[in-house]
């Protein structure tokens, strides 16, 4: 395991960052337990003279736990279910998926 991979494992294991979640491929089945880092930052966009604030949900998961997330998959986090929207992206080291999600 590389130093970067070890650091990622430590971050996801940290109780202050990582949380338990359940990933369901295509939103069905019993699901697979994973560790996730969930961010809920507001996104600000401009439309002409108007500024729009949109609530977002970004879920980071390890590639080692979720090999191929896709639109339509779901994550259950703290009793809430989120559906993957758009195309998940991997980091430069190919260790983490960054997934944009919405309430399901």
mmCIF file of C-alpha atoms in Angstrom:
data_model
loop_
_atom_site.group_PDB
_atom_site.id
_atom_site.type_symbol
_atom_site.label_atom_id
_atom_site.label_comp_id
_atom_site.label_asym_id
_atom_site.label_seq_id
_atom_site.Cartn_x
_atom_site.Cartn_y
_atom_site.Cartn_z
ATOM 1 C CA UNK A 1 0.000 0.000 0.000
ATOM 2 C CA UNK A 2 1.365 3.421 -0.938
ATOM 3 C CA UNK A 3 1.672 6.281 1.545
ATOM 4 C CA UNK A 4 -1.235 8.039 -0.183
ATOM 5 C CA UNK A 5 -3.463 4.975 0.043
ATOM 6 C CA UNK A 6 -2.597 4.585 3.743
ATOM 7 C CA UNK A 7 -3.449 8.247 4.354
ATOM 8 C CA UNK A 8 -6.805 7.854 2.577
ATOM 9 C CA UNK A 9 -7.609 4.773 4.669
ATOM 10 C CA UNK A 10 -6.834 6.739 7.849
ATOM 11 C CA UNK A 11 -9.032 9.671 6.798
ATOM 12 C CA UNK A 12 -12.038 7.485 6.026
ATOM 13 C CA UNK A 13 -11.550 5.539 9.281
ATOM 14 C CA UNK A 14 -11.462 8.774 11.330
ATOM 15 C CA UNK A 15 -14.762 9.153 13.213
ATOM 16 C CA UNK A 16 -14.617 12.944 12.708
ATOM 17 C CA UNK A 17 -14.643 12.623 8.902
ATOM 18 C CA UNK A 18 -15.864 9.242 7.749
ATOM 19 C CA UNK A 19 -19.326 7.875 8.422
ATOM 20 C CA UNK A 20 -20.987 4.529 7.832
ATOM 21 C CA UNK A 21 -23.142 4.316 4.716
ATOM 22 C CA UNK A 22 -24.799 1.668 2.564
ATOM 23 C CA UNK A 23 -24.252 1.636 -1.208
ATOM 24 C CA UNK A 24 -26.855 0.007 -3.453
ATOM 25 C CA UNK A 25 -26.038 -0.598 -7.088
ATOM 26 C CA UNK A 26 -29.000 0.617 -9.188
ATOM 27 C CA UNK A 27 -30.707 1.502 -5.896
ATOM 28 C CA UNK A 28 -31.757 -2.096 -5.224
ATOM 29 C CA UNK A 29 -30.730 -5.055 -3.153
ATOM 30 C CA UNK A 30 -29.475 -5.383 0.400
ATOM 31 C CA UNK A 31 -26.574 -2.992 -0.175
ATOM 32 C CA UNK A 32 -22.915 -2.995 0.753
ATOM 33 C CA UNK A 33 -21.631 -1.214 3.877
ATOM 34 C CA UNK A 34 -19.031 1.452 3.046
ATOM 35 C CA UNK A 35 -17.332 4.413 4.698
ATOM 36 C CA UNK A 36 -18.092 7.811 3.188
ATOM 37 C CA UNK A 37 -17.242 11.459 3.656
ATOM 38 C CA UNK A 38 -20.367 13.543 3.016
ATOM 39 C CA UNK A 39 -20.307 17.276 2.290
ATOM 40 C CA UNK A 40 -23.418 19.438 2.053
ATOM 41 C CA UNK A 41 -22.112 22.764 0.852
ATOM 42 C CA UNK A 42 -24.287 25.331 -0.888
ATOM 43 C CA UNK A 43 -23.363 26.076 -4.489
ATOM 44 C CA UNK A 44 -23.772 29.644 -5.738
ATOM 45 C CA UNK A 45 -24.468 30.286 -9.410
ATOM 46 C CA UNK A 46 -25.235 33.362 -11.440
ATOM 47 C CA UNK A 47 -28.052 33.672 -13.936
ATOM 48 C CA UNK A 48 -27.995 37.114 -15.461
ATOM 49 C CA UNK A 49 -28.460 39.578 -12.606
ATOM 50 C CA UNK A 50 -29.692 36.852 -10.246
ATOM 51 C CA UNK A 51 -27.626 34.785 -7.852
ATOM 52 C CA UNK A 52 -28.938 31.298 -7.169
ATOM 53 C CA UNK A 53 -28.007 29.306 -4.082
ATOM 54 C CA UNK A 54 -28.497 25.572 -4.480
ATOM 55 C CA UNK A 55 -28.111 22.922 -1.818
ATOM 56 C CA UNK A 56 -25.723 20.147 -2.844
ATOM 57 C CA UNK A 57 -24.692 16.754 -1.506
ATOM 58 C CA UNK A 58 -21.219 15.476 -2.369
ATOM 59 C CA UNK A 59 -20.250 11.968 -1.291
ATOM 60 C CA UNK A 60 -16.661 10.752 -1.335
ATOM 61 C CA UNK A 61 -16.089 6.979 -1.199
ATOM 62 C CA UNK A 62 -13.035 4.796 -1.693
ATOM 63 C CA UNK A 63 -12.609 3.089 -5.046
ATOM 64 C CA UNK A 64 -11.619 -0.049 -3.130
ATOM 65 C CA UNK A 65 -15.145 -0.232 -1.645
ATOM 66 C CA UNK A 66 -17.232 1.076 -4.556
ATOM 67 C CA UNK A 67 -15.526 -0.005 -7.793
ATOM 68 C CA UNK A 68 -17.959 1.487 -10.325
ATOM 69 C CA UNK A 69 -20.634 3.872 -9.029
ATOM 70 C CA UNK A 70 -23.173 5.012 -11.605
ATOM 71 C CA UNK A 71 -26.184 7.258 -11.959
ATOM 72 C CA UNK A 72 -29.146 5.563 -10.295
ATOM 73 C CA UNK A 73 -27.087 4.002 -7.494
ATOM 74 C CA UNK A 74 -28.075 5.058 -3.999
ATOM 75 C CA UNK A 75 -26.296 5.725 -0.725
ATOM 76 C CA UNK A 76 -28.083 5.495 2.602
ATOM 77 C CA UNK A 77 -26.439 7.811 5.111
ATOM 78 C CA UNK A 78 -27.800 8.421 8.605
ATOM 79 C CA UNK A 79 -31.295 7.278 7.660
ATOM 80 C CA UNK A 80 -31.418 9.445 4.495
ATOM 81 C CA UNK A 81 -31.197 8.029 0.989
ATOM 82 C CA UNK A 82 -29.325 9.865 -1.769
ATOM 83 C CA UNK A 83 -29.328 8.989 -5.472
ATOM 84 C CA UNK A 84 -26.226 9.413 -7.590
ATOM 85 C CA UNK A 85 -26.707 12.045 -10.281
ATOM 86 C CA UNK A 86 -24.295 12.745 -13.082
ATOM 87 C CA UNK A 87 -21.000 11.028 -13.712
ATOM 88 C CA UNK A 88 -18.863 10.157 -10.637
ATOM 89 C CA UNK A 89 -15.257 11.402 -10.823
ATOM 90 C CA UNK A 90 -12.062 9.834 -9.461
ATOM 91 C CA UNK A 91 -9.210 11.775 -7.907
ATOM 92 C CA UNK A 92 -5.761 11.962 -9.516
ATOM 93 C CA UNK A 93 -4.523 8.965 -7.501
ATOM 94 C CA UNK A 94 -7.578 6.894 -8.516
ATOM 95 C CA UNK A 95 -8.320 6.195 -4.842
ATOM 96 C CA UNK A 96 -11.515 8.207 -4.229
ATOM 97 C CA UNK A 97 -14.784 8.653 -6.103
ATOM 98 C CA UNK A 98 -16.436 12.065 -5.777
ATOM 99 C CA UNK A 99 -20.147 11.673 -6.339
ATOM 100 C CA UNK A 100 -22.805 14.355 -6.676
ATOM 101 C CA UNK A 101 -26.100 13.182 -5.218
ATOM 102 C CA UNK A 102 -29.649 14.326 -4.525
ATOM 103 C CA UNK A 103 -32.268 13.241 -2.022
ATOM 104 C CA UNK A 104 -34.046 10.130 -3.252
#
